Tab-separated table of C-alpha atoms in Angstrom:
chain	number	residue	atom	x	y	z
A	1	MET	CA	4.394	13.724	-54.196
A	2	THR	CA	6.465	16.894	-54.123
A	3	SER	CA	10.212	17.190	-53.838
A	4	LYS	CA	9.696	19.109	-50.601
A	5	VAL	CA	7.852	16.190	-49.046
A	6	CYS	CA	10.589	13.846	-50.261
A	7	ALA	CA	13.305	16.023	-48.746
A	8	GLU	CA	11.495	16.435	-45.430
A	9	ALA	CA	10.765	12.737	-45.183
A	10	SER	CA	14.376	11.874	-46.035
A	11	SER	CA	15.726	14.242	-43.390
A	12	THR	CA	13.337	12.856	-40.804
A	13	VAL	CA	14.216	9.252	-41.521
A	14	LEU	CA	17.927	9.981	-41.319
A	15	ARG	CA	17.451	11.530	-37.902
A	16	GLN	CA	15.305	8.632	-36.747
A	17	PHE	CA	17.701	5.970	-38.038
A	18	SER	CA	20.846	7.446	-36.539
A	19	HIS	CA	20.354	5.830	-33.146
A	20	ALA	CA	19.852	2.403	-34.753
A	21	LEU	CA	23.349	2.323	-36.233
A	22	ARG	CA	24.781	1.433	-32.800
A	23	LEU	CA	28.290	2.756	-33.220
A	24	GLY	CA	29.374	2.193	-29.664
A	25	LYS	CA	30.220	5.423	-27.856
A	26	LYS	CA	30.314	7.633	-30.928
A	27	SER	CA	28.147	10.713	-30.651
A	28	TRP	CA	24.846	11.271	-32.448
A	29	TRP	CA	26.340	13.695	-34.956
A	30	MET	CA	29.191	11.345	-35.767
A	31	ALA	CA	26.710	8.512	-36.316
A	32	LEU	CA	24.738	10.681	-38.707
A	33	LEU	CA	27.882	11.850	-40.496
A	34	ILE	CA	29.062	8.293	-41.060
A	35	TRP	CA	25.577	7.335	-42.239
A	36	LEU	CA	25.529	10.214	-44.736
A	37	ILE	CA	28.960	9.322	-46.109
A	38	ALA	CA	28.162	5.635	-46.523
A	39	ALA	CA	24.461	6.047	-47.259
A	40	PRO	CA	22.893	3.826	-49.914
A	41	ALA	CA	21.253	5.357	-52.947
A	42	HIS	CA	17.810	4.247	-51.876
A	43	ALA	CA	15.973	2.524	-49.052
A	44	ALA	CA	16.172	-0.876	-50.717
A	45	ASP	CA	19.870	-0.942	-49.748
A	46	LEU	CA	19.053	-0.640	-46.060
A	47	GLU	CA	19.879	-3.896	-44.314
A	48	LEU	CA	17.186	-5.131	-41.950
A	49	ARG	CA	17.947	-7.530	-39.095
A	50	VAL	CA	15.255	-10.215	-38.888
A	51	ALA	CA	15.248	-12.803	-36.083
A	52	ILE	CA	14.368	-16.120	-37.728
A	53	GLU	CA	15.322	-18.408	-34.834
A	54	GLN	CA	15.280	-17.284	-31.219
A	55	ASP	CA	16.748	-18.941	-28.123
A	56	ALA	CA	17.252	-22.268	-29.903
A	57	SER	CA	19.191	-25.191	-28.451
A	58	GLN	CA	20.865	-25.687	-31.823
A	59	ILE	CA	20.756	-24.074	-35.257
A	60	LYS	CA	21.503	-25.747	-38.585
A	61	VAL	CA	22.753	-23.291	-41.177
A	62	GLY	CA	24.269	-23.581	-44.629
A	63	SER	CA	24.309	-22.075	-48.113
A	64	SER	CA	23.454	-22.799	-51.743
A	65	THR	CA	26.970	-21.687	-52.682
A	66	ASN	CA	30.303	-21.891	-50.888
A	67	ALA	CA	29.980	-19.813	-47.726
A	68	VAL	CA	32.500	-18.146	-45.444
A	69	LEU	CA	32.249	-18.314	-41.658
A	70	LYS	CA	33.605	-15.263	-39.881
A	71	ASP	CA	34.245	-14.476	-36.250
A	72	VAL	CA	32.154	-11.382	-35.562
A	73	ALA	CA	34.654	-9.975	-33.065
A	74	THR	CA	37.583	-10.008	-35.502
A	75	ASP	CA	35.692	-10.053	-38.828
A	76	LYS	CA	38.167	-12.733	-39.933
A	77	GLU	CA	37.398	-15.968	-41.738
A	78	ILE	CA	37.546	-18.965	-39.438
A	79	SER	CA	36.082	-21.669	-41.658
A	80	GLN	CA	34.105	-22.394	-44.815
A	81	ILE	CA	30.940	-24.304	-45.644
A	82	PRO	CA	30.906	-26.055	-49.039
A	83	ALA	CA	27.860	-25.439	-51.229
A	84	MET	CA	24.743	-27.336	-50.129
A	85	ASN	CA	26.361	-28.340	-46.839
A	86	ALA	CA	25.664	-27.126	-43.320
A	87	ILE	CA	27.039	-26.740	-39.830
A	88	VAL	CA	25.137	-27.268	-36.608
A	89	ALA	CA	25.777	-24.542	-34.052
A	90	GLU	CA	25.102	-24.983	-30.343
A	91	PRO	CA	25.449	-22.694	-27.319
A	92	LYS	CA	28.377	-23.427	-25.035
A	93	ALA	CA	29.411	-21.308	-22.063
A	94	GLY	CA	28.098	-18.140	-23.658
A	95	LEU	CA	29.744	-18.892	-27.013
A	96	VAL	CA	28.699	-20.374	-30.345
A	97	ALA	CA	30.157	-23.857	-30.738
A	98	PHE	CA	30.351	-25.590	-34.130
A	99	SER	CA	32.594	-28.143	-35.847
A	100	GLN	CA	34.915	-28.355	-32.811
A	101	MET	CA	35.378	-24.577	-32.899
A	102	GLN	CA	33.969	-21.731	-30.822
A	103	ALA	CA	33.382	-18.032	-31.285
A	104	GLY	CA	31.506	-15.270	-29.547
A	105	ALA	CA	29.216	-14.959	-32.587
A	106	ILE	CA	29.560	-15.991	-36.223
A	107	TRP	CA	28.645	-14.711	-39.671
A	108	ILE	CA	27.558	-17.071	-42.439
A	109	GLU	CA	28.120	-15.245	-45.729
A	110	PRO	CA	27.251	-17.004	-49.025
A	111	SER	CA	29.428	-16.322	-52.055
A	112	ASN	CA	28.330	-15.267	-55.543
A	113	GLY	CA	24.824	-14.185	-54.557
A	114	GLY	CA	23.966	-17.519	-52.981
A	115	TYR	CA	21.130	-18.138	-50.565
A	116	VAL	CA	21.501	-19.159	-46.947
A	117	PHE	CA	19.335	-21.745	-45.251
A	118	VAL	CA	18.450	-21.996	-41.579
A	119	GLY	CA	16.731	-25.208	-40.607
A	120	ASP	CA	14.601	-26.039	-43.647
A	121	LYS	CA	14.020	-22.487	-44.925
A	122	TRP	CA	15.949	-20.463	-47.502
A	123	TYR	CA	16.773	-16.773	-47.194
A	124	ARG	CA	18.469	-14.000	-49.106
A	125	GLY	CA	21.322	-12.065	-47.522
A	126	ARG	CA	23.545	-13.361	-44.737
A	127	VAL	CA	23.007	-14.771	-41.259
A	128	LEU	CA	24.411	-13.905	-37.847
A	129	VAL	CA	24.331	-16.576	-35.132
A	130	VAL	CA	24.694	-15.079	-31.672
A	131	PRO	CA	24.307	-16.464	-28.133
A	132	THR	CA	21.332	-15.127	-26.185
A	133	ASP	CA	19.953	-15.862	-22.731
A	134	GLY	CA	17.897	-18.852	-23.903
A	135	GLY	CA	20.374	-20.407	-26.348
A	136	LEU	CA	21.214	-19.215	-29.848
A	137	THR	CA	19.480	-16.677	-32.075
A	138	ALA	CA	19.836	-16.567	-35.864
A	139	VAL	CA	19.393	-13.158	-37.463
A	140	ASN	CA	18.939	-12.716	-41.198
A	141	TYR	CA	20.617	-9.537	-42.423
A	142	VAL	CA	18.704	-8.798	-45.622
A	143	ASP	CA	18.111	-5.785	-47.859
A	144	LEU	CA	14.831	-4.158	-46.949
A	145	ASP	CA	13.128	-4.674	-50.305
A	146	GLN	CA	14.302	-8.282	-50.552
A	147	TYR	CA	12.740	-8.805	-47.140
A	148	LEU	CA	9.527	-7.287	-48.494
A	149	TYR	CA	9.435	-9.733	-51.421
A	150	SER	CA	8.662	-12.416	-48.854
A	151	VAL	CA	6.504	-10.325	-46.525
A	152	VAL	CA	4.096	-9.258	-49.270
A	153	GLY	CA	3.802	-12.885	-50.337
A	154	GLY	CA	3.225	-14.098	-46.792
A	155	GLU	CA	0.770	-11.366	-45.888
A	156	MET	CA	-1.233	-11.303	-49.153
A	157	GLY	CA	0.045	-13.591	-51.870
A	158	ALA	CA	-0.061	-13.506	-55.644
A	159	ARG	CA	-3.847	-14.033	-55.820
A	160	PHE	CA	-4.409	-10.389	-54.782
A	161	PRO	CA	-4.692	-7.656	-57.441
A	162	MET	CA	-1.449	-5.813	-58.172
A	163	GLU	CA	-2.665	-2.496	-56.720
A	164	ALA	CA	-3.481	-4.246	-53.438
A	165	LEU	CA	-0.032	-5.859	-53.457
A	166	ARG	CA	1.560	-2.443	-54.032
A	167	ALA	CA	-0.417	-0.973	-51.138
A	168	GLN	CA	0.738	-3.869	-48.940
A	169	ALA	CA	4.361	-3.361	-50.014
A	170	ILE	CA	4.295	0.299	-48.978
A	171	ALA	CA	2.519	-0.409	-45.691
A	172	ALA	CA	4.949	-3.240	-44.899
A	173	ARG	CA	7.988	-1.119	-45.778
A	174	THR	CA	6.719	1.695	-43.562
A	175	TYR	CA	5.896	-0.693	-40.731
A	176	ALA	CA	9.349	-2.316	-40.857
A	177	LEU	CA	11.123	1.038	-40.758
A	178	TYR	CA	8.922	2.222	-37.895
A	179	GLN	CA	9.734	-0.921	-35.909
A	180	ARG	CA	13.414	-0.519	-36.733
A	181	GLN	CA	13.445	2.936	-35.183
A	182	THR	CA	11.198	2.235	-32.181
A	183	SER	CA	11.424	-1.443	-31.196
A	184	ALA	CA	14.831	-2.689	-32.329
A	185	ASN	CA	17.082	-4.259	-29.706
A	186	ALA	CA	20.780	-5.057	-29.638
A	187	VAL	CA	20.267	-8.266	-31.643
A	188	PHE	CA	17.450	-7.706	-34.153
A	189	ASP	CA	15.055	-5.126	-35.583
A	190	VAL	CA	12.004	-7.345	-36.174
A	191	GLY	CA	10.924	-10.942	-35.790
A	192	ASP	CA	9.493	-13.183	-38.491
A	193	THR	CA	6.039	-14.002	-37.106
A	194	THR	CA	2.697	-12.266	-37.567
A	195	GLN	CA	3.365	-10.473	-34.289
A	196	TRP	CA	5.646	-8.401	-36.513
A	197	GLN	CA	5.108	-9.203	-40.185
A	198	TYR	CA	5.051	-12.710	-41.555
A	199	TYR	CA	8.444	-13.447	-43.123
A	200	ASP	CA	9.253	-16.886	-44.470
A	201	GLY	CA	12.165	-16.251	-46.799
A	202	LEU	CA	12.239	-17.368	-50.429
A	203	ASP	CA	9.254	-19.673	-50.046
A	204	GLN	CA	6.774	-16.761	-50.067
A	205	GLU	CA	8.284	-14.840	-52.979
A	206	THR	CA	6.589	-14.722	-56.382
A	207	ALA	CA	7.089	-12.679	-59.535
A	208	GLU	CA	4.036	-10.640	-58.499
A	209	THR	CA	5.318	-9.806	-55.020
A	210	ARG	CA	8.717	-8.806	-56.378
A	211	ALA	CA	7.027	-6.580	-58.977
A	212	ALA	CA	4.859	-4.943	-56.304
A	213	VAL	CA	7.889	-4.116	-54.169
A	214	ASP	CA	10.116	-2.984	-57.031
A	215	SER	CA	7.421	-0.746	-58.542
A	216	THR	CA	6.958	1.080	-55.211
A	217	GLN	CA	10.632	1.296	-54.316
A	218	ASP	CA	11.435	3.710	-51.478
A	219	ILE	CA	7.815	4.870	-51.020
A	220	VAL	CA	6.672	5.143	-47.390
A	221	LEU	CA	3.780	6.655	-45.451
A	222	THR	CA	4.332	9.716	-43.284
A	223	TYR	CA	2.269	11.872	-40.969
A	224	ASP	CA	3.666	15.270	-40.025
A	225	ASN	CA	6.895	14.193	-41.777
A	226	GLN	CA	7.284	11.179	-39.503
A	227	ILE	CA	7.138	7.561	-40.609
A	228	ILE	CA	3.915	6.074	-39.263
A	229	ASN	CA	3.133	2.833	-37.482
A	230	ALA	CA	1.461	1.356	-40.563
A	231	VAL	CA	-0.368	-1.539	-38.933
A	232	PHE	CA	-2.711	-3.728	-40.939
A	233	SER	CA	-4.969	-6.744	-40.541
A	234	ALA	CA	-6.828	-9.157	-42.772
A	235	CYS	CA	-10.218	-7.431	-42.542
A	236	SER	CA	-12.496	-5.552	-40.157
A	237	GLY	CA	-15.994	-6.710	-41.020
A	238	GLY	CA	-17.197	-3.526	-42.669
A	239	HIS	CA	-15.519	-0.770	-40.650
A	240	THR	CA	-11.999	-0.410	-39.294
A	241	GLN	CA	-11.265	0.634	-35.725
A	242	ASN	CA	-9.812	3.715	-34.057
A	243	SER	CA	-6.488	2.827	-32.488
A	244	GLU	CA	-7.627	3.793	-28.979
A	245	ASP	CA	-10.657	1.497	-29.209
A	246	VAL	CA	-8.304	-1.475	-29.404
A	247	TRP	CA	-5.059	-0.306	-27.829
A	248	THR	CA	-4.368	2.729	-25.628
A	249	SER	CA	-3.014	5.547	-27.783
A	250	ALA	CA	-5.185	7.647	-30.092
A	251	LEU	CA	-3.111	8.042	-33.259
A	252	PRO	CA	-4.451	10.632	-35.737
A	253	TYR	CA	-3.704	8.489	-38.771
A	254	LEU	CA	-5.333	5.332	-37.373
A	255	ARG	CA	-9.000	6.354	-37.527
A	256	GLY	CA	-11.873	4.025	-38.186
A	257	VAL	CA	-13.095	4.188	-41.791
A	258	GLU	CA	-15.497	2.285	-44.012
A	259	ASP	CA	-14.008	-1.037	-45.056
A	260	TYR	CA	-14.524	-2.725	-48.414
A	261	ASP	CA	-13.696	-6.229	-47.206
A	262	LEU	CA	-17.275	-7.512	-47.373
A	263	THR	CA	-17.464	-6.629	-51.068
A	264	VAL	CA	-15.051	-9.518	-51.725
A	265	THR	CA	-16.790	-12.885	-51.975
A	266	GLN	CA	-13.645	-14.788	-50.989
A	267	ALA	CA	-13.413	-12.785	-47.757
A	268	LEU	CA	-16.880	-13.462	-46.369
A	269	ALA	CA	-16.089	-16.852	-44.833
A	270	SER	CA	-13.262	-15.514	-42.677
A	271	CYS	CA	-14.458	-11.937	-42.151
A	272	GLN	CA	-17.861	-12.882	-40.684
A	273	TRP	CA	-17.783	-15.515	-37.983
A	274	THR	CA	-19.194	-17.039	-34.794
A	275	ALA	CA	-17.310	-18.967	-32.118
A	276	ASP	CA	-18.744	-21.127	-29.325
A	277	ILE	CA	-16.594	-20.998	-26.196
A	278	SER	CA	-17.145	-23.258	-23.198
A	279	ALA	CA	-17.585	-21.698	-19.793
A	280	GLN	CA	-14.475	-23.556	-18.628
A	281	LYS	CA	-12.321	-22.091	-21.402
A	282	LEU	CA	-13.690	-18.618	-20.747
A	283	LYS	CA	-13.023	-19.036	-17.024
A	284	GLN	CA	-9.394	-19.950	-17.772
A	285	ALA	CA	-8.992	-16.997	-20.133
A	286	VAL	CA	-10.452	-14.452	-17.726
A	287	SER	CA	-8.867	-16.144	-14.660
A	288	ASN	CA	-8.981	-15.448	-10.942
A	289	ILE	CA	-12.658	-14.540	-10.639
A	290	GLY	CA	-14.142	-18.020	-10.218
A	291	ASP	CA	-17.165	-19.177	-12.188
A	292	ILE	CA	-18.467	-16.487	-14.486
A	293	LYS	CA	-22.006	-15.413	-13.585
A	294	GLY	CA	-22.519	-12.528	-15.980
A	295	TYR	CA	-20.996	-9.750	-18.050
A	296	THR	CA	-21.539	-6.231	-19.336
A	297	THR	CA	-20.091	-4.772	-22.521
A	298	GLU	CA	-19.059	-1.329	-23.680
A	299	PRO	CA	-19.200	-0.910	-27.481
A	300	SER	CA	-16.699	1.075	-29.504
A	301	ALA	CA	-17.779	3.815	-31.889
A	302	ASN	CA	-17.594	1.286	-34.708
A	303	GLY	CA	-19.725	-1.425	-33.180
A	304	LYS	CA	-17.134	-3.811	-31.724
A	305	ILE	CA	-16.716	-4.612	-28.047
A	306	ALA	CA	-14.380	-1.970	-26.645
A	307	GLN	CA	-14.459	-3.434	-23.144
A	308	ILE	CA	-16.190	-6.307	-21.431
A	309	LYS	CA	-16.556	-6.734	-17.664
A	310	PHE	CA	-17.011	-10.278	-16.397
A	311	VAL	CA	-18.553	-10.861	-12.981
A	312	GLY	CA	-17.590	-14.088	-11.253
A	313	THR	CA	-18.177	-15.886	-7.984
A	314	ASN	CA	-14.845	-14.542	-6.663
A	315	GLY	CA	-14.729	-11.078	-8.183
A	316	GLU	CA	-14.799	-9.298	-11.498
A	317	ARG	CA	-12.396	-8.405	-14.289
A	318	THR	CA	-12.481	-6.090	-17.283
A	319	LEU	CA	-10.832	-6.900	-20.616
A	320	THR	CA	-10.539	-4.878	-23.780
A	321	GLY	CA	-12.053	-6.326	-26.899
A	322	ASN	CA	-8.581	-7.027	-28.260
A	323	GLN	CA	-7.501	-8.780	-25.050
A	324	LEU	CA	-10.602	-10.934	-25.349
A	325	ARG	CA	-9.759	-11.724	-28.975
A	326	GLU	CA	-6.208	-12.725	-28.133
A	327	SER	CA	-6.996	-14.733	-24.990
A	328	LEU	CA	-9.757	-16.775	-26.664
A	329	GLY	CA	-8.117	-17.075	-30.068
A	330	LEU	CA	-11.026	-15.374	-31.834
A	331	ARG	CA	-10.629	-14.315	-35.463
A	332	GLY	CA	-11.395	-10.703	-34.704
A	333	ILE	CA	-12.764	-8.442	-32.010
A	334	PRO	CA	-16.331	-9.592	-31.315
A	335	SER	CA	-19.341	-7.346	-31.629
A	336	GLN	CA	-21.790	-9.708	-29.968
A	337	ILE	CA	-21.762	-12.174	-27.087
A	338	ALA	CA	-24.655	-14.361	-26.009
A	339	VAL	CA	-25.333	-17.278	-23.676
A	340	THR	CA	-26.275	-20.245	-25.797
A	341	GLN	CA	-26.816	-22.845	-23.049
A	342	THR	CA	-27.389	-22.838	-19.300
A	343	GLN	CA	-27.305	-25.472	-16.633
A	344	GLN	CA	-28.516	-25.588	-13.053
A	345	VAL	CA	-25.791	-25.795	-10.417
A	346	ALA	CA	-26.857	-27.607	-7.252
A	347	SER	CA	-26.797	-25.540	-4.092
A	348	THR	CA	-28.957	-24.805	-1.107
A	349	GLY	CA	-31.794	-22.366	-1.543
A	350	ASN	CA	-32.456	-21.001	-4.991
A	351	PRO	CA	-29.795	-22.448	-7.340
A	352	PRO	CA	-28.040	-19.890	-9.532
A	353	VAL	CA	-28.096	-20.311	-13.263
A	354	VAL	CA	-24.552	-20.655	-14.561
A	355	PRO	CA	-23.894	-20.587	-18.313
A	356	SER	CA	-22.016	-23.542	-19.739
A	357	GLU	CA	-21.286	-22.030	-23.144
A	358	TYR	CA	-21.009	-18.619	-24.750
A	359	ARG	CA	-21.340	-17.646	-28.389
A	360	PHE	CA	-19.212	-14.808	-29.701
A	361	SER	CA	-19.828	-13.330	-33.129
A	362	GLY	CA	-18.328	-10.538	-35.126
A	363	GLY	CA	-16.765	-9.363	-38.317
A	364	GLY	CA	-13.120	-9.065	-39.150
A	365	TYR	CA	-9.929	-11.030	-38.821
A	366	GLY	CA	-7.276	-9.472	-36.587
A	367	HIS	CA	-7.290	-6.180	-34.699
A	368	GLY	CA	-9.057	-4.281	-37.500
A	369	ILE	CA	-6.830	-1.167	-37.419
A	370	GLY	CA	-5.208	0.519	-40.404
A	371	LEU	CA	-5.017	-1.166	-43.800
A	372	SER	CA	-7.565	-3.908	-44.370
A	373	GLN	CA	-5.997	-6.479	-46.673
A	374	TRP	CA	-9.295	-7.826	-48.007
A	375	GLY	CA	-10.542	-4.258	-48.187
A	376	ALA	CA	-7.546	-3.410	-50.339
A	377	PHE	CA	-8.505	-6.355	-52.544
A	378	GLY	CA	-12.021	-4.954	-52.875
A	379	MET	CA	-10.836	-1.438	-53.672
A	380	ALA	CA	-8.320	-2.689	-56.219
A	381	GLN	CA	-11.005	-4.862	-57.772
A	382	ALA	CA	-13.135	-1.722	-58.115
A	383	GLY	CA	-10.345	0.081	-59.980
A	384	ARG	CA	-8.627	2.033	-57.167
A	385	ASN	CA	-4.847	2.374	-57.229
A	386	TYR	CA	-2.428	1.822	-54.365
A	387	ALA	CA	-2.321	5.506	-53.391
A	388	GLN	CA	-6.119	5.708	-53.162
A	389	ILE	CA	-6.191	2.545	-51.075
A	390	LEU	CA	-3.554	3.743	-48.613
A	391	LEU	CA	-4.934	7.267	-48.266
A	392	HIS	CA	-8.327	5.760	-47.471
A	393	TYR	CA	-7.170	3.432	-44.708
A	394	TYR	CA	-4.576	5.761	-43.123
A	395	THR	CA	-6.122	9.136	-42.326
A	396	GLY	CA	-4.255	12.332	-43.221
A	397	VAL	CA	-1.031	10.648	-44.296
A	398	LYS	CA	1.277	11.454	-47.219
A	399	LEU	CA	3.165	9.208	-49.568
A	400	ALA	CA	6.828	10.170	-49.424
A	401	LYS	CA	9.881	8.790	-51.154
A	402	LEU	CA	12.988	8.120	-49.138
A	403	GLU	CA	15.970	9.705	-50.816
A	404	VAL	CA	19.517	10.047	-49.561
A	405	ASN	CA	21.554	12.756	-51.277
């Protein structure tokens, strides 16, 4: 990792982050100037906004230490929460109502490094409660690396080898920053579910996940000096997928490569699978074409179903392999589909044969693009380090260190 790469990556990230600062009507250059003046020493000091409750009818929030409640509009203290106590906030006429008070939005800020809880979960950082169209949304403002302590635990866990955990930490850091610059909205940068990255606060942290994050501090993945969309999944079943075989865009760093997931004994049960789906469930998933009479498939370059066309009594419909996975709740994108039973449907003339059940089979868990988590386990088990793991699963990328001078 050269200083030139570090400098180029730092400059790029600063440019990309400037729009996310949301400084009202201030110009781009003023946003960047303010960012440079107040910039943290490293990426771990970047505060990420994570939605942990969305559109709720009420939100219970408190702190392990005495906490201050502030009105967001004035940034002035309006109340306090004693340690290990809570308030219940509810939406009211577009405001946040709590303890016979109201505000447009409120901060809950623990004192002395305390933790905040929302519902029954504990978090680092502070929490913003803001009214949204469907009720109230709670957003955890947390340092990026403290967020990653939990993400690495939720996505992998302490049972994985340290080099795999380090690879996950870098991929997760890169992914979070990419989402922050491309998908953030006025309220939050990322959510807390696996649709984003699984984030469950303190409950998922371990000494191992903290060590993995701390030992890779500020390291991200770049392609052409841009932070990449560092997606990952549990496993691919022997070979990862090209991005365009699952989604629409062909990204040069998301190329299908040999996976090492099936070298891990613990992975075999979840990374090789079959699923029997009733004709009725398949009909509901495909929808609007009547009873399904048949199908044709188009394989991807790596053996999975890229597209499948279903022919029904009222028409036909084509789904991608990933759409099929998501609509049927399959573990991964299937590579095989077969009729396992048939039944005769009464009609005049020659009765058609209509399947009553379908068997899908395949390898992998998830979309199968980018880093394979069980593959990282296998590579680490074989003695590969985090850099070797990441450079294998993301094609043509560089490891760069975010630095702000």
